PDB file of C-alpha atoms and ligand atoms in Angstrom:
ATOM      1  CA  MET A   1      86.189 -93.130 -95.892  1.00  0.00           C
ATOM      2  CA  THR A   2      87.831 -90.176 -94.128  1.00  0.00           C
ATOM      3  CA  SER A   3      87.359 -89.256 -91.145  1.00  0.00           C
ATOM      4  CA  SER A   4      84.544 -85.835 -90.732  1.00  0.00           C
ATOM      5  CA  ALA A   5      85.848 -83.065 -88.272  1.00  0.00           C
ATOM      6  CA  PRO A   6      84.078 -83.385 -85.087  1.00  0.00           C
ATOM      7  CA  ARG A   7      80.453 -82.019 -83.999  1.00  0.00           C
ATOM      8  CA  GLY A   8      79.928 -78.878 -82.450  1.00  0.00           C
ATOM      9  CA  LEU A   9      80.032 -79.372 -78.761  1.00  0.00           C
ATOM     10  CA  TRP A  10      77.491 -77.135 -76.459  1.00  0.00           C
ATOM     11  CA  ILE A  11      78.578 -75.658 -72.742  1.00  0.00           C
ATOM     12  CA  THR A  12      76.956 -73.273 -70.743  1.00  0.00           C
ATOM     13  CA  PHE A  13      77.339 -72.319 -67.209  1.00  0.00           C
ATOM     14  CA  GLU A  14      74.252 -70.989 -64.850  1.00  0.00           C
ATOM     15  CA  GLY A  15      74.818 -70.123 -61.111  1.00  0.00           C
ATOM     16  CA  GLY A  16      74.255 -67.698 -59.339  1.00  0.00           C
ATOM     17  CA  ASP A  17      76.951 -64.181 -59.226  1.00  0.00           C
ATOM     18  CA  GLY A  18      79.838 -64.627 -57.721  1.00  0.00           C
ATOM     19  CA  ALA A  19      79.926 -68.180 -58.192  1.00  0.00           C
ATOM     20  CA  GLY A  20      82.884 -68.769 -60.348  1.00  0.00           C
ATOM     21  CA  LYS A  21      80.775 -68.815 -63.449  1.00  0.00           C
ATOM     22  CA  THR A  22      83.986 -67.021 -65.361  1.00  0.00           C
ATOM     23  CA  THR A  23      87.131 -68.760 -63.660  1.00  0.00           C
ATOM     24  CA  GLN A  24      85.301 -72.097 -64.662  1.00  0.00           C
ATOM     25  CA  SER A  25      84.925 -71.160 -68.197  1.00  0.00           C
ATOM     26  CA  THR A  26      88.616 -69.918 -68.662  1.00  0.00           C
ATOM     27  CA  LEU A  27      89.965 -72.825 -67.517  1.00  0.00           C
ATOM     28  CA  LEU A  28      87.240 -75.278 -69.843  1.00  0.00           C
ATOM     29  CA  GLU A  29      88.583 -72.925 -72.553  1.00  0.00           C
ATOM     30  CA  GLU A  30      92.328 -73.468 -72.140  1.00  0.00           C
ATOM     31  CA  TRP A  31      92.211 -77.072 -71.850  1.00  0.00           C
ATOM     32  CA  LEU A  32      90.191 -77.632 -74.853  1.00  0.00           C
ATOM     33  CA  GLN A  33      92.425 -75.167 -76.609  1.00  0.00           C
ATOM     34  CA  SER A  34      94.979 -77.540 -75.810  1.00  0.00           C
ATOM     35  CA  GLN A  35      93.050 -80.387 -76.967  1.00  0.00           C
ATOM     36  CA  GLY A  36      93.128 -78.876 -80.571  1.00  0.00           C
ATOM     37  CA  ARG A  37      89.573 -77.421 -80.103  1.00  0.00           C
ATOM     38  CA  THR A  38      88.746 -74.399 -81.154  1.00  0.00           C
ATOM     39  CA  VAL A  39      86.319 -72.188 -78.865  1.00  0.00           C
ATOM     40  CA  LEU A  40      84.069 -69.714 -78.510  1.00  0.00           C
ATOM     41  CA  ARG A  41      83.401 -67.979 -75.104  1.00  0.00           C
ATOM     42  CA  THR A  42      79.894 -66.298 -75.269  1.00  0.00           C
ATOM     43  CA  ARG A  43      77.266 -64.720 -73.480  1.00  0.00           C
ATOM     44  CA  GLU A  44      73.937 -63.597 -72.444  1.00  0.00           C
ATOM     45  CA  PRO A  45      72.402 -61.184 -72.562  1.00  0.00           C
ATOM     46  CA  GLY A  46      75.060 -59.850 -75.254  1.00  0.00           C
ATOM     47  CA  GLY A  47      77.391 -62.048 -76.855  1.00  0.00           C
ATOM     48  CA  THR A  48      76.014 -59.990 -80.470  1.00  0.00           C
ATOM     49  CA  GLU A  49      76.021 -56.722 -81.172  1.00  0.00           C
ATOM     50  CA  VAL A  50      72.507 -56.643 -81.331  1.00  0.00           C
ATOM     51  CA  GLY A  51      72.411 -58.605 -78.145  1.00  0.00           C
ATOM     52  CA  ASN A  52      74.951 -56.023 -76.687  1.00  0.00           C
ATOM     53  CA  LEU A  53      72.096 -53.238 -77.433  1.00  0.00           C
ATOM     54  CA  ILE A  54      69.920 -54.792 -75.682  1.00  0.00           C
ATOM     55  CA  ARG A  55      72.285 -56.204 -72.498  1.00  0.00           C
ATOM     56  CA  ASP A  56      72.431 -51.990 -72.377  1.00  0.00           C
ATOM     57  CA  ILE A  57      68.994 -52.308 -71.589  1.00  0.00           C
ATOM     58  CA  VAL A  58      68.173 -55.070 -69.081  1.00  0.00           C
ATOM     59  CA  LEU A  59      71.024 -54.586 -67.053  1.00  0.00           C
ATOM     60  CA  HIS A  60      71.630 -50.508 -67.194  1.00  0.00           C
ATOM     61  CA  HIS A  61      68.277 -48.484 -68.123  1.00  0.00           C
ATOM     62  CA  ARG A  62      67.253 -46.345 -64.691  1.00  0.00           C
ATOM     63  CA  GLY A  63      63.574 -47.511 -63.801  1.00  0.00           C
ATOM     64  CA  ASP A  64      61.264 -50.331 -64.820  1.00  0.00           C
ATOM     65  CA  VAL A  65      61.260 -52.152 -67.259  1.00  0.00           C
ATOM     66  CA  ALA A  66      57.701 -54.463 -67.325  1.00  0.00           C
ATOM     67  CA  PRO A  67      58.318 -57.831 -66.203  1.00  0.00           C
ATOM     68  CA  ARG A  68      57.311 -58.942 -69.708  1.00  0.00           C
ATOM     69  CA  ALA A  69      58.820 -56.508 -71.663  1.00  0.00           C
ATOM     70  CA  GLU A  70      62.308 -57.576 -70.293  1.00  0.00           C
ATOM     71  CA  ALA A  71      61.096 -61.219 -70.221  1.00  0.00           C
ATOM     72  CA  LEU A  72      60.552 -60.464 -74.280  1.00  0.00           C
ATOM     73  CA  LEU A  73      64.377 -58.557 -74.520  1.00  0.00           C
ATOM     74  CA  TYR A  74      66.042 -62.105 -73.317  1.00  0.00           C
ATOM     75  CA  ALA A  75      64.283 -64.475 -75.271  1.00  0.00           C
ATOM     76  CA  ALA A  76      65.344 -61.648 -78.408  1.00  0.00           C
ATOM     77  CA  ASP A  77      69.380 -61.343 -77.407  1.00  0.00           C
ATOM     78  CA  ARG A  78      68.809 -65.606 -77.692  1.00  0.00           C
ATOM     79  CA  ALA A  79      67.269 -65.566 -80.715  1.00  0.00           C
ATOM     80  CA  HIS A  80      69.819 -63.256 -82.403  1.00  0.00           C
ATOM     81  CA  HIS A  81      72.189 -65.085 -80.759  1.00  0.00           C
ATOM     82  CA  ILE A  82      71.417 -69.018 -80.725  1.00  0.00           C
ATOM     83  CA  GLU A  83      70.755 -67.908 -84.540  1.00  0.00           C
ATOM     84  CA  THR A  84      73.713 -65.740 -85.607  1.00  0.00           C
ATOM     85  CA  LEU A  85      76.242 -66.813 -82.893  1.00  0.00           C
ATOM     86  CA  VAL A  86      75.691 -70.519 -81.761  1.00  0.00           C
ATOM     87  CA  ARG A  87      74.427 -72.081 -84.556  1.00  0.00           C
ATOM     88  CA  PRO A  88      77.108 -71.807 -86.890  1.00  0.00           C
ATOM     89  CA  ALA A  89      79.879 -72.056 -84.704  1.00  0.00           C
ATOM     90  CA  LEU A  90      78.432 -76.483 -84.480  1.00  0.00           C
ATOM     91  CA  SER A  91      77.950 -76.324 -87.352  1.00  0.00           C
ATOM     92  CA  ARG A  92      81.682 -75.383 -88.011  1.00  0.00           C
ATOM     93  CA  GLY A  93      82.501 -77.921 -85.541  1.00  0.00           C
ATOM     94  CA  GLU A  94      83.596 -75.267 -83.048  1.00  0.00           C
ATOM     95  CA  VAL A  95      83.123 -75.792 -78.821  1.00  0.00           C
ATOM     96  CA  VAL A  96      81.065 -73.031 -77.312  1.00  0.00           C
ATOM     97  CA  ILE A  97      81.038 -71.878 -73.669  1.00  0.00           C
ATOM     98  CA  GLN A  98      77.908 -69.807 -72.547  1.00  0.00           C
ATOM     99  CA  ASP A  99      78.145 -68.065 -69.694  1.00  0.00           C
ATOM    100  CA  ARG A 100      74.014 -67.758 -69.215  1.00  0.00           C
ATOM    101  CA  TYR A 101      71.428 -69.224 -71.436  1.00  0.00           C
ATOM    102  CA  LEU A 102      67.503 -69.827 -71.000  1.00  0.00           C
ATOM    103  CA  ASP A 103      68.066 -71.290 -67.512  1.00  0.00           C
ATOM    104  CA  SER A 104      68.753 -68.639 -66.548  1.00  0.00           C
ATOM    105  CA  SER A 105      65.207 -66.643 -67.250  1.00  0.00           C
ATOM    106  CA  VAL A 106      63.056 -69.578 -66.115  1.00  0.00           C
ATOM    107  CA  ALA A 107      65.522 -68.842 -62.904  1.00  0.00           C
ATOM    108  CA  TYR A 108      65.414 -65.021 -62.608  1.00  0.00           C
ATOM    109  CA  GLN A 109      62.162 -63.972 -64.493  1.00  0.00           C
ATOM    110  CA  GLY A 110      60.215 -66.667 -62.906  1.00  0.00           C
ATOM    111  CA  ALA A 111      61.602 -65.694 -59.041  1.00  0.00           C
ATOM    112  CA  GLY A 112      60.574 -62.496 -59.668  1.00  0.00           C
ATOM    113  CA  ARG A 113      57.227 -63.960 -58.576  1.00  0.00           C
ATOM    114  CA  VAL A 114      55.200 -62.291 -61.380  1.00  0.00           C
ATOM    115  CA  LEU A 115      55.688 -64.503 -64.749  1.00  0.00           C
ATOM    116  CA  ASP A 116      54.934 -68.442 -64.643  1.00  0.00           C
ATOM    117  CA  PRO A 117      58.279 -69.930 -64.935  1.00  0.00           C
ATOM    118  CA  ASN A 118      56.711 -72.259 -67.721  1.00  0.00           C
ATOM    119  CA  GLU A 119      56.169 -69.312 -69.959  1.00  0.00           C
ATOM    120  CA  VAL A 120      59.084 -67.815 -69.504  1.00  0.00           C
ATOM    121  CA  ARG A 121      60.851 -71.501 -70.497  1.00  0.00           C
ATOM    122  CA  ASN A 122      58.419 -71.869 -73.709  1.00  0.00           C
ATOM    123  CA  LEU A 123      59.361 -68.070 -74.633  1.00  0.00           C
ATOM    124  CA  SER A 124      62.802 -68.934 -75.066  1.00  0.00           C
ATOM    125  CA  LEU A 125      62.565 -71.970 -76.437  1.00  0.00           C
ATOM    126  CA  TRP A 126      60.322 -71.159 -79.175  1.00  0.00           C
ATOM    127  CA  ALA A 127      62.928 -68.319 -79.104  1.00  0.00           C
ATOM    128  CA  ALA A 128      65.810 -70.093 -79.703  1.00  0.00           C
ATOM    129  CA  ASP A 129      64.076 -73.004 -81.950  1.00  0.00           C
ATOM    130  CA  ASP A 130      64.386 -75.393 -78.886  1.00  0.00           C
ATOM    131  CA  ALA A 131      68.664 -75.458 -78.665  1.00  0.00           C
ATOM    132  CA  LEU A 132      69.273 -77.080 -75.667  1.00  0.00           C
ATOM    133  CA  PRO A 133      73.267 -77.526 -74.469  1.00  0.00           C
ATOM    134  CA  ASP A 134      74.881 -80.424 -73.786  1.00  0.00           C
ATOM    135  CA  VAL A 135      75.660 -79.383 -71.098  1.00  0.00           C
ATOM    136  CA  THR A 136      74.550 -77.255 -68.373  1.00  0.00           C
ATOM    137  CA  VAL A 137      77.370 -76.876 -65.931  1.00  0.00           C
ATOM    138  CA  LEU A 138      75.852 -75.415 -62.534  1.00  0.00           C
ATOM    139  CA  LEU A 139      77.884 -73.728 -59.529  1.00  0.00           C
ATOM    140  CA  ASP A 140      75.506 -73.993 -56.752  1.00  0.00           C
ATOM    141  CA  LEU A 141      76.066 -71.981 -53.966  1.00  0.00           C
ATOM    142  CA  ASP A 142      74.460 -70.148 -50.895  1.00  0.00           C
ATOM    143  CA  PRO A 143      73.634 -66.971 -51.268  1.00  0.00           C
ATOM    144  CA  VAL A 144      74.497 -65.673 -48.038  1.00  0.00           C
ATOM    145  CA  ARG A 145      78.438 -67.371 -49.374  1.00  0.00           C
ATOM    146  CA  ALA A 146      77.593 -65.625 -52.958  1.00  0.00           C
ATOM    147  CA  ARG A 147      77.183 -61.944 -50.599  1.00  0.00           C
ATOM    148  CA  GLU A 148      80.103 -63.216 -48.900  1.00  0.00           C
ATOM    149  CA  ARG A 149      82.168 -63.266 -51.416  1.00  0.00           C
ATOM    150  CA  LEU A 150      81.250 -59.889 -52.740  1.00  0.00           C
ATOM    151  CA  ASP A 151      82.123 -58.343 -50.220  1.00  0.00           C
ATOM    152  CA  ALA A 152      84.511 -59.198 -47.759  1.00  0.00           C
ATOM    153  CA  ASP A 153      82.358 -56.880 -44.801  1.00  0.00           C
ATOM    154  CA  ASP A 154      79.643 -58.743 -42.558  1.00  0.00           C
ATOM    155  CA  LYS A 155      77.191 -55.853 -41.212  1.00  0.00           C
ATOM    156  CA  PRO A 156      73.344 -56.725 -41.199  1.00  0.00           C
ATOM    157  CA  PHE A 157      71.349 -56.679 -44.388  1.00  0.00           C
ATOM    158  CA  ASP A 158      69.321 -54.211 -44.760  1.00  0.00           C
ATOM    159  CA  ARG A 159      65.558 -54.251 -45.472  1.00  0.00           C
ATOM    160  CA  LEU A 160      66.263 -54.150 -49.331  1.00  0.00           C
ATOM    161  CA  GLU A 161      68.693 -56.692 -49.339  1.00  0.00           C
ATOM    162  CA  ALA A 162      67.428 -59.120 -47.260  1.00  0.00           C
ATOM    163  CA  GLU A 163      64.558 -59.240 -49.971  1.00  0.00           C
ATOM    164  CA  LYS A 164      67.369 -59.172 -52.557  1.00  0.00           C
ATOM    165  CA  LEU A 165      68.742 -62.438 -50.711  1.00  0.00           C
ATOM    166  CA  ASP A 166      65.354 -63.637 -50.494  1.00  0.00           C
ATOM    167  CA  PHE A 167      64.940 -63.238 -54.262  1.00  0.00           C
ATOM    168  CA  HIS A 168      68.522 -65.032 -54.899  1.00  0.00           C
ATOM    169  CA  THR A 169      67.202 -67.853 -52.565  1.00  0.00           C
ATOM    170  CA  ARG A 170      64.600 -68.060 -54.814  1.00  0.00           C
ATOM    171  CA  VAL A 171      66.834 -68.221 -58.267  1.00  0.00           C
ATOM    172  CA  ARG A 172      68.909 -70.452 -56.671  1.00  0.00           C
ATOM    173  CA  THR A 173      65.677 -72.768 -55.855  1.00  0.00           C
ATOM    174  CA  ALA A 174      64.592 -73.131 -59.197  1.00  0.00           C
ATOM    175  CA  PHE A 175      68.403 -73.475 -60.816  1.00  0.00           C
ATOM    176  CA  LEU A 176      68.311 -76.904 -58.740  1.00  0.00           C
ATOM    177  CA  ALA A 177      64.449 -78.008 -59.580  1.00  0.00           C
ATOM    178  CA  LEU A 178      65.210 -76.523 -63.437  1.00  0.00           C
ATOM    179  CA  ALA A 179      68.750 -79.172 -62.761  1.00  0.00           C
ATOM    180  CA  GLU A 180      66.334 -82.085 -60.983  1.00  0.00           C
ATOM    181  CA  ALA A 181      63.726 -82.068 -63.907  1.00  0.00           C
ATOM    182  CA  GLU A 182      67.116 -82.584 -66.661  1.00  0.00           C
ATOM    183  CA  PRO A 183      69.152 -84.569 -64.779  1.00  0.00           C
ATOM    184  CA  GLU A 184      71.053 -85.743 -68.508  1.00  0.00           C
ATOM    185  CA  ARG A 185      71.778 -82.161 -69.782  1.00  0.00           C
ATOM    186  CA  PHE A 186      72.507 -80.714 -66.121  1.00  0.00           C
ATOM    187  CA  LEU A 187      75.823 -81.347 -63.950  1.00  0.00           C
ATOM    188  CA  VAL A 188      75.518 -79.654 -60.276  1.00  0.00           C
ATOM    189  CA  LEU A 189      78.517 -79.170 -58.875  1.00  0.00           C
ATOM    190  CA  ASP A 190      78.837 -77.402 -55.413  1.00  0.00           C
ATOM    191  CA  ALA A 191      80.357 -73.645 -55.835  1.00  0.00           C
ATOM    192  CA  THR A 192      82.437 -73.951 -52.536  1.00  0.00           C
ATOM    193  CA  LEU A 193      84.789 -76.487 -53.500  1.00  0.00           C
ATOM    194  CA  PRO A 194      88.340 -75.552 -54.896  1.00  0.00           C
ATOM    195  CA  ALA A 195      88.184 -74.177 -57.537  1.00  0.00           C
ATOM    196  CA  SER A 196      90.772 -77.095 -58.920  1.00  0.00           C
ATOM    197  CA  GLU A 197      87.944 -79.922 -58.389  1.00  0.00           C
ATOM    198  CA  LEU A 198      85.669 -78.071 -59.915  1.00  0.00           C
ATOM    199  CA  THR A 199      87.568 -78.227 -63.034  1.00  0.00           C
ATOM    200  CA  ALA A 200      88.224 -81.622 -62.697  1.00  0.00           C
ATOM    201  CA  ALA A 201      84.464 -82.531 -62.496  1.00  0.00           C
ATOM    202  CA  VAL A 202      83.846 -80.258 -65.416  1.00  0.00           C
ATOM    203  CA  ARG A 203      86.773 -81.621 -67.510  1.00  0.00           C
ATOM    204  CA  ASP A 204      85.437 -85.438 -66.953  1.00  0.00           C
ATOM    205  CA  ARG A 205      82.154 -84.441 -67.812  1.00  0.00           C
ATOM    206  CA  VAL A 206      82.851 -82.564 -70.715  1.00  0.00           C
ATOM    207  CA  SER A 207      85.652 -85.775 -72.238  1.00  0.00           C
ATOM    208  CA  THR A 208      82.668 -88.056 -71.693  1.00  0.00           C
ATOM    209  CA  LEU A 209      81.290 -85.301 -74.433  1.00  0.00           C
ATOM    210  CA  ILE A 210      83.466 -85.439 -76.472  1.00  0.00           C
ATOM    211  CA  GLY A 211      84.380 -89.051 -76.919  1.00  0.00           C
ATOM    212  CA  ASP A 212      80.615 -89.218 -77.546  1.00  0.00           C
ATOM    213  CA  VAL A 213      80.702 -86.586 -80.032  1.00  0.00           C
ATOM    214  CA  ARG A 214      83.557 -88.040 -81.756  1.00  0.00           C
ATOM    215  CA  ALA A 215      81.967 -91.516 -82.433  1.00  0.00           C
ATOM    216  CA  PRO A 216      80.631 -92.707 -85.826  1.00  0.00           C
ATOM    217  CA  HIS A 217      77.183 -91.667 -86.523  1.00  0.00           C
TER     218      HIS A 217
HETATM  219  P1  TYD B   1      76.232 -60.261 -65.666  1.00  0.00           P
HETATM  220  O1  TYD B   1      76.625 -59.060 -65.573  1.00  0.00           O
HETATM  221  O2  TYD B   1      76.351 -61.235 -66.895  1.00  0.00           O
HETATM  222  O3  TYD B   1      76.283 -61.421 -64.133  1.00  0.00           O
HETATM  223  P2  TYD B   1      76.823 -62.021 -63.783  1.00  0.00           P
HETATM  224  O4  TYD B   1      76.475 -63.968 -65.661  1.00  0.00           O
HETATM  225  O5  TYD B   1      78.479 -62.506 -63.192  1.00  0.00           O
HETATM  226  O6  TYD B   1      75.926 -62.895 -62.642  1.00  0.00           O
HETATM  227  O7  TYD B   1      74.507 -60.204 -65.548  1.00  0.00           O
HETATM  228  C1  TYD B   1      73.643 -61.191 -66.430  1.00  0.00           C
HETATM  229  C2  TYD B   1      72.364 -60.688 -65.026  1.00  0.00           C
HETATM  230  O8  TYD B   1      71.505 -60.729 -65.946  1.00  0.00           O
HETATM  231  C3  TYD B   1      72.736 -61.490 -63.980  1.00  0.00           C
HETATM  232  O9  TYD B   1      71.941 -60.879 -62.534  1.00  0.00           O
HETATM  233  C4  TYD B   1      71.507 -62.667 -64.338  1.00  0.00           C
HETATM  234  C5  TYD B   1      70.368 -61.788 -65.526  1.00  0.00           C
HETATM  235  N1  TYD B   1      69.771 -62.308 -66.410  1.00  0.00           N
HETATM  236  C6  TYD B   1      68.307 -63.133 -66.270  1.00  0.00           C
HETATM  237  O10 TYD B   1      67.607 -62.534 -64.809  1.00  0.00           O
HETATM  238  N2  TYD B   1      68.081 -63.709 -67.287  1.00  0.00           N
HETATM  239  C7  TYD B   1      68.596 -64.494 -68.817  1.00  0.00           C
HETATM  240  O11 TYD B   1      67.684 -64.724 -68.660  1.00  0.00           O
HETATM  241  C8  TYD B   1      69.903 -64.362 -68.359  1.00  0.00           C
HETATM  242  C9  TYD B   1      71.075 -64.243 -69.619  1.00  0.00           C
HETATM  243  C10 TYD B   1      70.614 -63.474 -67.159  1.00  0.00           C
END
């Protein structure tokens, strides 16, 4: 029997803004390519033409979007993205490195305290026909540190900023709870570690998975 092409591998990165997802995704992509793998880099919201239109609404629309509408927009982006881009790449044997997935919906839309996190998760699972990544790397960072990284000056928080901080603290707590609920899928890393240590930890986990997916099945 001839050896078959490697099965696809799906890796998502999660975490708050400023946690270093882009740097780590790029380093992982370069490493995988050096191993001879074909890599698809993608993101949510966005990733497809339709997705970019939705991204524009959810990230740039001025004024309120009702929470359920917002959750549905992220889910619609996800449904199209998974069906038209991610699944086909995985079935071609490629590695998909994706910035954010349904865990972001649970953490962010759930953190507004209006929507039930379980309902948000179930909506996304329906949208994506139950697709879940092989591994989800959570770059965990205290929102105060994240803010310091994004904005070097340390004026005291005004009320709005304090509210934002409270929101981002709930997002962080939600991500950590998701990771605790699915320890097999998640790799939780302290984003304050040096980039090289984070890279090594991610490679370690991915190497194990590459080993697994290449095994005869
Ligand atoms: P983006 O510009 O991609 O920034 P980053 O990933 O660097 O934070 O913005 C994505 C934003 O969308 C981010 O603030 C989280 C939010 N988001 C949700 O609220 N729900 C979702 O389901 C997804 C995928 C993202």
